[in-house]
PDB file of C-alpha atoms and ligand atoms in Angstrom:
ATOM      1  CA  MET B   1      13.381  14.101 -26.708  1.00 83.00           C
ATOM      2  CA  LYS B   2      10.732  16.703 -27.251  1.00 93.00           C
ATOM      3  CA  LYS B   3       9.943  18.657 -24.187  1.00 97.00           C
ATOM      4  CA  ILE B   4       6.261  19.003 -23.365  1.00 98.00           C
ATOM      5  CA  SER B   5       5.069  22.579 -23.617  1.00 98.00           C
ATOM      6  CA  ILE B   6       2.047  24.538 -22.206  1.00 98.00           C
ATOM      7  CA  GLN B   7       0.742  24.384 -25.741  1.00 98.00           C
ATOM      8  CA  THR B   8       1.029  20.580 -26.001  1.00 98.00           C
ATOM      9  CA  ILE B   9      -0.954  20.446 -22.749  1.00 98.00           C
ATOM     10  CA  ARG B  10      -3.678  22.730 -24.061  1.00 98.00           C
ATOM     11  CA  GLY B  11      -3.788  20.798 -27.497  1.00 98.00           C
ATOM     12  CA  LYS B  12      -4.682  17.745 -25.758  1.00 98.00           C
ATOM     13  CA  LYS B  13      -8.176  18.940 -24.768  1.00 98.00           C
ATOM     14  CA  ASN B  14     -10.712  16.611 -26.172  1.00 94.00           C
ATOM     15  CA  LYS B  15      -8.110  14.618 -27.906  1.00 97.00           C
ATOM     16  CA  GLN B  16      -5.878  12.676 -25.424  1.00 97.00           C
ATOM     17  CA  PRO B  17      -5.946  12.216 -21.603  1.00 98.00           C
ATOM     18  CA  ILE B  18      -3.344  14.188 -19.894  1.00 98.00           C
ATOM     19  CA  THR B  19      -1.323  12.256 -17.354  1.00 98.00           C
ATOM     20  CA  CYS B  20       0.228  13.799 -14.145  1.00 98.00           C
ATOM     21  CA  LEU B  21       1.802  12.640 -10.990  1.00 98.00           C
ATOM     22  CA  THR B  22       3.459  14.502  -7.995  1.00 98.00           C
ATOM     23  CA  SER B  23       7.136  14.222  -7.395  1.00 98.00           C
ATOM     24  CA  TYR B  24       9.272  15.759  -4.652  1.00 98.00           C
ATOM     25  CA  SER B  25      12.708  14.384  -5.695  1.00 98.00           C
ATOM     26  CA  LYS B  26      15.141  13.798  -8.515  1.00 98.00           C
ATOM     27  CA  THR B  27      14.933  10.012  -8.183  1.00 98.00           C
ATOM     28  CA  ILE B  28      11.164   9.842  -8.501  1.00 98.00           C
ATOM     29  CA  ALA B  29      10.967  12.637 -11.103  1.00 98.00           C
ATOM     30  CA  GLU B  30      13.249  10.610 -13.406  1.00 98.00           C
ATOM     31  CA  ILE B  31      10.865   7.685 -13.357  1.00 98.00           C
ATOM     32  CA  VAL B  32       7.677   9.928 -13.856  1.00 98.00           C
ATOM     33  CA  ASP B  33       9.371  11.922 -16.410  1.00 98.00           C
ATOM     34  CA  LYS B  34       9.504   9.034 -18.843  1.00 98.00           C
ATOM     35  CA  TYR B  35       5.674   8.603 -18.865  1.00 98.00           C
ATOM     36  CA  CYS B  36       3.763  11.577 -17.600  1.00 98.00           C
ATOM     37  CA  ASP B  37       2.988  14.916 -19.294  1.00 98.00           C
ATOM     38  CA  ILE B  38       3.162  16.904 -16.126  1.00 98.00           C
ATOM     39  CA  ILE B  39       5.057  16.525 -12.848  1.00 99.00           C
ATOM     40  CA  LEU B  40       3.521  18.484 -10.052  1.00 98.00           C
ATOM     41  CA  VAL B  41       5.818  19.498  -7.118  1.00 98.00           C
ATOM     42  CA  GLY B  42       2.705  19.664  -4.842  1.00 98.00           C
ATOM     43  CA  ASP B  43       2.670  21.291  -1.484  1.00 98.00           C
ATOM     44  CA  SER B  44       1.352  17.676  -0.364  1.00 97.00           C
ATOM     45  CA  VAL B  45       4.945  17.285   0.234  1.00 98.00           C
ATOM     46  CA  GLY B  46       4.210  18.808   3.682  1.00 97.00           C
ATOM     47  CA  MET B  47       1.775  15.808   4.561  1.00 96.00           C
ATOM     48  CA  VAL B  48       3.605  13.100   2.672  1.00 96.00           C
ATOM     49  CA  LEU B  49       7.265  13.739   3.690  1.00 97.00           C
ATOM     50  CA  TYR B  50       7.097  15.997   6.736  1.00 97.00           C
ATOM     51  CA  GLY B  51       4.285  14.410   8.765  1.00 95.00           C
ATOM     52  CA  MET B  52       2.153  17.755   8.659  1.00 95.00           C
ATOM     53  CA  LYS B  53      -1.669  17.481   9.337  1.00 93.00           C
ATOM     54  CA  ASN B  54      -2.361  19.836   6.310  1.00 94.00           C
ATOM     55  CA  THR B  55      -0.481  21.821   3.838  1.00 96.00           C
ATOM     56  CA  LYS B  56      -0.706  25.235   5.606  1.00 96.00           C
ATOM     57  CA  LYS B  57       2.869  25.157   7.035  1.00 97.00           C
ATOM     58  CA  VAL B  58       4.647  24.316   3.887  1.00 98.00           C
ATOM     59  CA  THR B  59       7.039  27.272   3.091  1.00 98.00           C
ATOM     60  CA  LEU B  60       8.400  28.792  -0.181  1.00 98.00           C
ATOM     61  CA  ASN B  61      11.782  27.553   0.595  1.00 98.00           C
ATOM     62  CA  THR B  62      10.627  23.835   1.045  1.00 98.00           C
ATOM     63  CA  MET B  63       8.834  24.109  -2.370  1.00 98.00           C
ATOM     64  CA  ILE B  64      11.841  25.541  -3.996  1.00 98.00           C
ATOM     65  CA  ALA B  65      14.201  22.947  -2.529  1.00 98.00           C
ATOM     66  CA  HIS B  66      11.983  20.061  -3.704  1.00 98.00           C
ATOM     67  CA  ALA B  67      11.425  21.736  -7.041  1.00 98.00           C
ATOM     68  CA  LYS B  68      15.129  22.097  -7.656  1.00 98.00           C
ATOM     69  CA  SER B  69      15.619  18.371  -6.926  1.00 98.00           C
ATOM     70  CA  VAL B  70      12.647  17.447  -9.376  1.00 98.00           C
ATOM     71  CA  ARG B  71      13.982  19.618 -12.104  1.00 98.00           C
ATOM     72  CA  LEU B  72      17.306  17.546 -12.034  1.00 98.00           C
ATOM     73  CA  GLY B  73      15.318  14.529 -12.890  1.00 98.00           C
ATOM     74  CA  ALA B  74      12.745  15.936 -15.357  1.00 98.00           C
ATOM     75  CA  LYS B  75      13.973  16.511 -18.835  1.00 98.00           C
ATOM     76  CA  ARG B  76      10.652  16.002 -20.707  1.00 98.00           C
ATOM     77  CA  SER B  77       7.518  16.546 -18.582  1.00 98.00           C
ATOM     78  CA  LEU B  78       6.221  20.057 -17.899  1.00 98.00           C
ATOM     79  CA  VAL B  79       7.086  20.888 -14.130  1.00 98.00           C
ATOM     80  CA  VAL B  80       4.638  22.743 -12.253  1.00 99.00           C
ATOM     81  CA  VAL B  81       5.306  23.986  -8.674  1.00 98.00           C
ATOM     82  CA  ASP B  82       2.689  24.599  -6.079  1.00 98.00           C
ATOM     83  CA  MET B  83       2.626  28.194  -4.475  1.00 98.00           C
ATOM     84  CA  PRO B  84       2.125  27.469  -0.775  1.00 98.00           C
ATOM     85  CA  TYR B  85      -0.380  28.966   1.606  1.00 98.00           C
ATOM     86  CA  LYS B  86       0.012  32.754   2.167  1.00 98.00           C
ATOM     87  CA  THR B  87       2.484  33.185  -0.606  1.00 98.00           C
ATOM     88  CA  TYR B  88       0.036  34.813  -2.961  1.00 98.00           C
ATOM     89  CA  THR B  89      -2.150  37.044  -0.667  1.00 98.00           C
ATOM     90  CA  ASN B  90      -2.023  39.898  -3.250  1.00 98.00           C
ATOM     91  CA  LYS B  91      -0.799  40.267  -6.787  1.00 98.00           C
ATOM     92  CA  PHE B  92       2.514  42.071  -5.780  1.00 98.00           C
ATOM     93  CA  VAL B  93       3.307  39.296  -3.133  1.00 98.00           C
ATOM     94  CA  ALA B  94       2.417  36.420  -5.598  1.00 98.00           C
ATOM     95  CA  TYR B  95       4.528  37.974  -8.395  1.00 98.00           C
ATOM     96  CA  LYS B  96       7.578  38.372  -5.991  1.00 98.00           C
ATOM     97  CA  ASN B  97       7.250  34.899  -4.767  1.00 98.00           C
ATOM     98  CA  ALA B  98       6.327  33.142  -8.054  1.00 98.00           C
ATOM     99  CA  LYS B  99       9.287  35.012  -9.862  1.00 98.00           C
ATOM    100  CA  LYS B 100      11.589  33.538  -7.183  1.00 98.00           C
ATOM    101  CA  VAL B 101      10.241  30.044  -7.756  1.00 98.00           C
ATOM    102  CA  MET B 102      10.455  30.132 -11.537  1.00 98.00           C
ATOM    103  CA  LYS B 103      14.099  31.774 -11.311  1.00 98.00           C
ATOM    104  CA  LEU B 104      15.517  29.419  -8.669  1.00 98.00           C
ATOM    105  CA  THR B 105      13.848  26.167  -9.872  1.00 98.00           C
ATOM    106  CA  ASN B 106      13.640  26.667 -13.577  1.00 98.00           C
ATOM    107  CA  CYS B 107      10.112  25.269 -13.419  1.00 98.00           C
ATOM    108  CA  ASP B 108       7.602  25.721 -16.215  1.00 98.00           C
ATOM    109  CA  ALA B 109       4.586  27.021 -14.228  1.00 98.00           C
ATOM    110  CA  VAL B 110       3.054  27.588 -10.809  1.00 98.00           C
ATOM    111  CA  LYS B 111      -0.144  26.266  -9.447  1.00 98.00           C
ATOM    112  CA  LEU B 112      -2.502  28.454  -7.318  1.00 98.00           C
ATOM    113  CA  GLU B 113      -5.604  27.357  -5.304  1.00 98.00           C
ATOM    114  CA  GLY B 114      -8.783  29.293  -5.732  1.00 98.00           C
ATOM    115  CA  GLY B 115     -11.461  30.784  -7.910  1.00 98.00           C
ATOM    116  CA  GLU B 116     -13.052  34.134  -8.601  1.00 98.00           C
ATOM    117  CA  LYS B 117     -11.272  35.691  -5.664  1.00 98.00           C
ATOM    118  CA  ILE B 118      -7.856  35.217  -7.049  1.00 98.00           C
ATOM    119  CA  THR B 119      -8.408  36.233 -10.640  1.00 98.00           C
ATOM    120  CA  ASN B 120      -6.521  39.554 -10.407  1.00 98.00           C
ATOM    121  CA  ILE B 121      -3.499  37.561  -9.018  1.00 98.00           C
ATOM    122  CA  ILE B 122      -3.670  35.144 -11.826  1.00 98.00           C
ATOM    123  CA  LYS B 123      -3.959  37.898 -14.512  1.00 98.00           C
ATOM    124  CA  HIS B 124      -1.023  39.669 -12.888  1.00 98.00           C
ATOM    125  CA  LEU B 125       1.258  36.660 -13.027  1.00 98.00           C
ATOM    126  CA  ILE B 126       0.256  35.726 -16.667  1.00 98.00           C
ATOM    127  CA  LYS B 127       0.678  39.427 -17.622  1.00 98.00           C
ATOM    128  CA  ASN B 128       4.352  39.155 -16.335  1.00 98.00           C
ATOM    129  CA  LYS B 129       4.992  35.866 -18.137  1.00 98.00           C
ATOM    130  CA  ILE B 130       4.511  33.355 -15.326  1.00 98.00           C
ATOM    131  CA  PRO B 131       2.312  30.598 -16.615  1.00 98.00           C
ATOM    132  CA  VAL B 132      -0.304  29.565 -14.060  1.00 98.00           C
ATOM    133  CA  MET B 133      -2.248  26.258 -13.520  1.00 98.00           C
ATOM    134  CA  GLY B 134      -5.533  26.533 -11.403  1.00 98.00           C
ATOM    135  CA  HIS B 135      -6.991  24.481  -8.649  1.00 98.00           C
ATOM    136  CA  ILE B 136     -10.554  24.349  -7.630  1.00 98.00           C
ATOM    137  CA  GLY B 137     -13.033  22.231  -5.742  1.00 97.00           C
ATOM    138  CA  LEU B 138     -11.637  21.019  -2.577  1.00 97.00           C
ATOM    139  CA  LEU B 139      -8.827  23.414  -1.710  1.00 97.00           C
ATOM    140  CA  PRO B 140      -6.388  21.912   0.814  1.00 95.00           C
ATOM    141  CA  GLN B 141      -4.907  25.290   1.793  1.00 97.00           C
ATOM    142  CA  SER B 142      -8.078  26.693   3.057  1.00 93.00           C
ATOM    143  CA  THR B 143     -10.560  23.925   3.649  1.00 89.00           C
ATOM    144  CA  LYS B 144     -11.322  22.717   7.238  1.00 81.00           C
ATOM    145  CA  LYS B 145     -13.222  19.510   6.068  1.00 80.00           C
ATOM    146  CA  PHE B 146     -11.841  17.072   3.563  1.00 84.00           C
ATOM    147  CA  LYS B 147     -15.085  16.003   1.884  1.00 88.00           C
ATOM    148  CA  VAL B 148     -16.434  15.975  -1.605  1.00 92.00           C
ATOM    149  CA  LYS B 149     -17.563  19.352  -2.820  1.00 92.00           C
ATOM    150  CA  GLY B 150     -20.438  20.365  -5.132  1.00 91.00           C
ATOM    151  CA  ARG B 151     -23.284  18.534  -3.325  1.00 93.00           C
ATOM    152  CA  SER B 152     -25.494  21.491  -2.781  1.00 95.00           C
ATOM    153  CA  LEU B 153     -26.657  23.581  -5.693  1.00 96.00           C
ATOM    154  CA  ILE B 154     -24.985  26.711  -4.204  1.00 97.00           C
ATOM    155  CA  GLU B 155     -21.732  25.022  -4.137  1.00 96.00           C
ATOM    156  CA  LYS B 156     -22.003  23.522  -7.545  1.00 97.00           C
ATOM    157  CA  LYS B 157     -22.905  26.938  -9.070  1.00 97.00           C
ATOM    158  CA  LYS B 158     -19.866  28.641  -7.101  1.00 97.00           C
ATOM    159  CA  ILE B 159     -17.333  25.970  -8.196  1.00 97.00           C
ATOM    160  CA  LEU B 160     -18.422  26.099 -11.883  1.00 98.00           C
ATOM    161  CA  LYS B 161     -18.272  29.986 -11.731  1.00 98.00           C
ATOM    162  CA  ASP B 162     -14.823  29.784 -10.271  1.00 98.00           C
ATOM    163  CA  ALA B 163     -13.666  27.450 -13.044  1.00 98.00           C
ATOM    164  CA  ILE B 164     -15.048  29.804 -15.688  1.00 98.00           C
ATOM    165  CA  ALA B 165     -13.399  32.918 -13.969  1.00 98.00           C
ATOM    166  CA  ILE B 166      -9.841  31.360 -13.742  1.00 98.00           C
ATOM    167  CA  SER B 167     -10.080  29.913 -17.247  1.00 98.00           C
ATOM    168  CA  ASP B 168     -11.000  33.327 -18.539  1.00 98.00           C
ATOM    169  CA  SER B 169      -8.116  34.893 -16.615  1.00 98.00           C
ATOM    170  CA  GLY B 170      -5.728  32.782 -18.531  1.00 98.00           C
ATOM    171  CA  VAL B 171      -4.747  29.559 -16.661  1.00 98.00           C
ATOM    172  CA  PHE B 172      -3.556  26.911 -19.100  1.00 98.00           C
ATOM    173  CA  ALA B 173      -5.272  23.926 -17.122  1.00 98.00           C
ATOM    174  CA  ILE B 174      -7.259  23.470 -13.910  1.00 98.00           C
ATOM    175  CA  VAL B 175      -6.859  20.822 -11.189  1.00 98.00           C
ATOM    176  CA  ILE B 176     -10.330  19.830 -10.115  1.00 98.00           C
ATOM    177  CA  GLU B 177     -10.081  18.073  -6.574  1.00 98.00           C
ATOM    178  CA  CYS B 178     -12.851  16.018  -5.122  1.00 97.00           C
ATOM    179  CA  VAL B 179     -16.023  17.198  -6.567  1.00 97.00           C
ATOM    180  CA  LEU B 180     -19.000  15.269  -7.693  1.00 97.00           C
ATOM    181  CA  GLU B 181     -18.606  13.447 -11.015  1.00 96.00           C
ATOM    182  CA  SER B 182     -21.554  15.330 -12.613  1.00 96.00           C
ATOM    183  CA  LEU B 183     -19.988  18.563 -11.601  1.00 97.00           C
ATOM    184  CA  ALA B 184     -16.506  17.654 -13.112  1.00 98.00           C
ATOM    185  CA  LYS B 185     -18.218  16.795 -16.261  1.00 98.00           C
ATOM    186  CA  ILE B 186     -20.086  20.164 -16.525  1.00 97.00           C
ATOM    187  CA  ILE B 187     -16.890  22.156 -15.761  1.00 98.00           C
ATOM    188  CA  THR B 188     -14.927  20.093 -18.387  1.00 98.00           C
ATOM    189  CA  LYS B 189     -17.595  20.840 -21.019  1.00 98.00           C
ATOM    190  CA  ASN B 190     -17.707  24.546 -20.056  1.00 98.00           C
ATOM    191  CA  VAL B 191     -14.022  25.644 -20.171  1.00 98.00           C
ATOM    192  CA  PRO B 192     -11.869  25.670 -23.302  1.00 98.00           C
ATOM    193  CA  ILE B 193      -8.735  24.529 -21.390  1.00 98.00           C
ATOM    194  CA  PRO B 194      -7.947  21.081 -19.927  1.00 98.00           C
ATOM    195  CA  THR B 195      -9.194  19.914 -16.529  1.00 98.00           C
ATOM    196  CA  ILE B 196      -7.269  17.542 -14.549  1.00 98.00           C
ATOM    197  CA  GLY B 197      -9.025  15.514 -12.022  1.00 98.00           C
ATOM    198  CA  ILE B 198      -8.177  14.003  -8.654  1.00 98.00           C
ATOM    199  CA  GLY B 199     -10.929  12.258  -6.967  1.00 96.00           C
ATOM    200  CA  ALA B 200     -13.201  14.019  -9.597  1.00 97.00           C
ATOM    201  CA  SER B 201     -14.027  11.359 -12.230  1.00 92.00           C
ATOM    202  CA  LYS B 202     -13.082  10.036 -15.512  1.00 96.00           C
ATOM    203  CA  PHE B 203     -14.785  12.925 -17.238  1.00 97.00           C
ATOM    204  CA  CYS B 204     -11.812  15.253 -16.777  1.00 98.00           C
ATOM    205  CA  ASP B 205      -9.335  15.757 -19.551  1.00 98.00           C
ATOM    206  CA  GLY B 206      -6.591  14.263 -17.487  1.00 98.00           C
ATOM    207  CA  GLN B 207      -5.820  12.854 -14.116  1.00 98.00           C
ATOM    208  CA  ILE B 208      -3.250  13.480 -11.313  1.00 98.00           C
ATOM    209  CA  LEU B 209      -2.524  11.547  -8.093  1.00 98.00           C
ATOM    210  CA  VAL B 210       0.018  11.948  -5.267  1.00 98.00           C
ATOM    211  CA  ILE B 211       2.659   9.263  -6.324  1.00 98.00           C
ATOM    212  CA  ASP B 212       3.236   8.047  -2.763  1.00 98.00           C
ATOM    213  CA  ASP B 213      -0.473   7.089  -2.710  1.00 97.00           C
ATOM    214  CA  MET B 214      -0.593   5.222  -5.967  1.00 98.00           C
ATOM    215  CA  LEU B 215       2.484   3.449  -5.081  1.00 98.00           C
ATOM    216  CA  GLY B 216       1.216   2.234  -1.781  1.00 97.00           C
ATOM    217  CA  LEU B 217       3.957   4.131   0.105  1.00 96.00           C
ATOM    218  CA  GLY B 218       2.716   5.234   3.507  1.00 88.00           C
ATOM    219  CA  ASP B 219      -0.800   4.627   4.800  1.00 85.00           C
ATOM    220  CA  SER B 220      -2.733   7.930   4.180  1.00 84.00           C
ATOM    221  CA  ALA B 221      -4.116   7.474   0.664  1.00 92.00           C
ATOM    222  CA  PRO B 222      -7.637   8.729   0.109  1.00 92.00           C
ATOM    223  CA  LYS B 223     -10.374   6.047  -0.869  1.00 92.00           C
ATOM    224  CA  PHE B 224     -10.499   6.982  -4.522  1.00 94.00           C
ATOM    225  CA  VAL B 225      -6.834   6.236  -5.110  1.00 96.00           C
ATOM    226  CA  LYS B 226      -6.114   3.024  -7.134  1.00 97.00           C
ATOM    227  CA  LYS B 227      -2.916   1.405  -5.845  1.00 97.00           C
ATOM    228  CA  TYR B 228      -0.678   0.286  -8.636  1.00 98.00           C
ATOM    229  CA  ALA B 229       1.869  -1.220  -6.193  1.00 98.00           C
ATOM    230  CA  ASN B 230       2.380  -2.024  -2.579  1.00 97.00           C
ATOM    231  CA  LEU B 231       5.853  -0.497  -1.930  1.00 98.00           C
ATOM    232  CA  ASN B 232       5.354  -0.658   1.794  1.00 97.00           C
ATOM    233  CA  LYS B 233       5.359  -4.360   1.619  1.00 97.00           C
ATOM    234  CA  VAL B 234       8.210  -4.585  -0.908  1.00 98.00           C
ATOM    235  CA  MET B 235      10.420  -2.156   1.174  1.00 98.00           C
ATOM    236  CA  LYS B 236       9.661  -3.732   4.441  1.00 98.00           C
ATOM    237  CA  ALA B 237      10.633  -7.229   3.051  1.00 98.00           C
ATOM    238  CA  SER B 238      13.900  -5.762   1.375  1.00 98.00           C
ATOM    239  CA  VAL B 239      14.911  -4.049   4.823  1.00 98.00           C
ATOM    240  CA  LYS B 240      14.231  -7.200   6.766  1.00 98.00           C
ATOM    241  CA  ASN B 241      16.191  -9.311   4.412  1.00 97.00           C
ATOM    242  CA  TYR B 242      19.140  -6.915   4.462  1.00 98.00           C
ATOM    243  CA  VAL B 243      19.043  -7.003   8.250  1.00 98.00           C
ATOM    244  CA  ASN B 244      18.953 -10.785   8.471  1.00 97.00           C
ATOM    245  CA  ASP B 245      21.804 -11.014   5.903  1.00 96.00           C
ATOM    246  CA  VAL B 246      23.910  -8.679   8.174  1.00 97.00           C
ATOM    247  CA  LYS B 247      23.048 -10.494  11.122  1.00 97.00           C
ATOM    248  CA  GLU B 248      23.764 -14.013   9.591  1.00 96.00           C
ATOM    249  CA  ARG B 249      26.950 -12.645   7.992  1.00 95.00           C
ATOM    250  CA  ARG B 250      25.588 -13.440   4.490  1.00 95.00           C
ATOM    251  CA  PHE B 251      26.221  -9.865   3.364  1.00 96.00           C
ATOM    252  CA  PRO B 252      28.701  -8.597   2.416  1.00 94.00           C
ATOM    253  CA  ASN B 253      29.834 -11.898   0.769  1.00 85.00           C
ATOM    254  CA  LEU B 254      33.448 -11.942   0.611  1.00 62.00           C
ATOM    255  CA  LYS B 255      33.700 -15.001  -1.652  1.00 58.00           C
TER     256      LYS B 255
HETATM  257  O1  LIG R   1      -0.400  19.363  -3.506  1.00 69.88           O
HETATM  258  C1  LIG R   1      -0.655  18.377  -4.251  1.00 69.88           C
HETATM  259  O2  LIG R   1      -0.051  17.340  -4.487  1.00 69.88           O
HETATM  260  C2  LIG R   1      -1.933  18.643  -5.177  1.00 69.88           C
HETATM  261  C3  LIG R   1      -2.580  17.527  -5.875  1.00 69.88           C
HETATM  262  C4  LIG R   1      -3.186  16.799  -4.839  1.00 69.88           C
HETATM  263  C5  LIG R   1      -3.269  18.035  -7.061  1.00 69.88           C
HETATM  264  O3  LIG R   1      -2.192  19.888  -5.268  1.00 69.88           O
END
């Protein structure tokens, strides 16, 4: 089994769509690993598993714990771990924390949210051999309103500038979250590295979704998500059947 490298991901630009999903545990990572190029241990874990209203309270230790579990299940995919809010406030803090994540989880790269403002941090990590994935557009760690970005000309220009700035700083790929389709297309054409969209159109070089959303687990998936299963329904029915079997003494079956 050949492990997917950062070079493999870069090489897919303009050739093959890049496939990514989030995972927070070994069990899920084992499944995703068979099919996806990238597994993201996203700080969305705070909202998906811990009931937080945004990602701001997710800690570095929480990310490390979930990334360790994911690593156990991921043998082939590239594993990228989100650096949580306030863990990369300057290049020294960022390096200390990212180094800890890389060392304790054995992941392949970290992801940072932001554009022009964090280029010195990105450059410092890369100079110190920590591969970085970028994240622009809607930035869950700093946004107050979860709405599509890039509607005004000013915002459009800023997001494009951010994309070029972090690409020039050395990130190997960029997640583009919730921007207008036309903007995602322009960014994808103007950077030499792959763009990975979430609610950002088919014009990106790849796609990512939160796995719970696309599997129909929980009830907080954004509108743009295509549901490939309704696991809520399947799991409810299974639990109900089990409970009925126990109550009716059909399980365990001693015969
Ligand atoms: O935290 C996360 O899961 C993410 C994806 C939504 C891209 O950053």
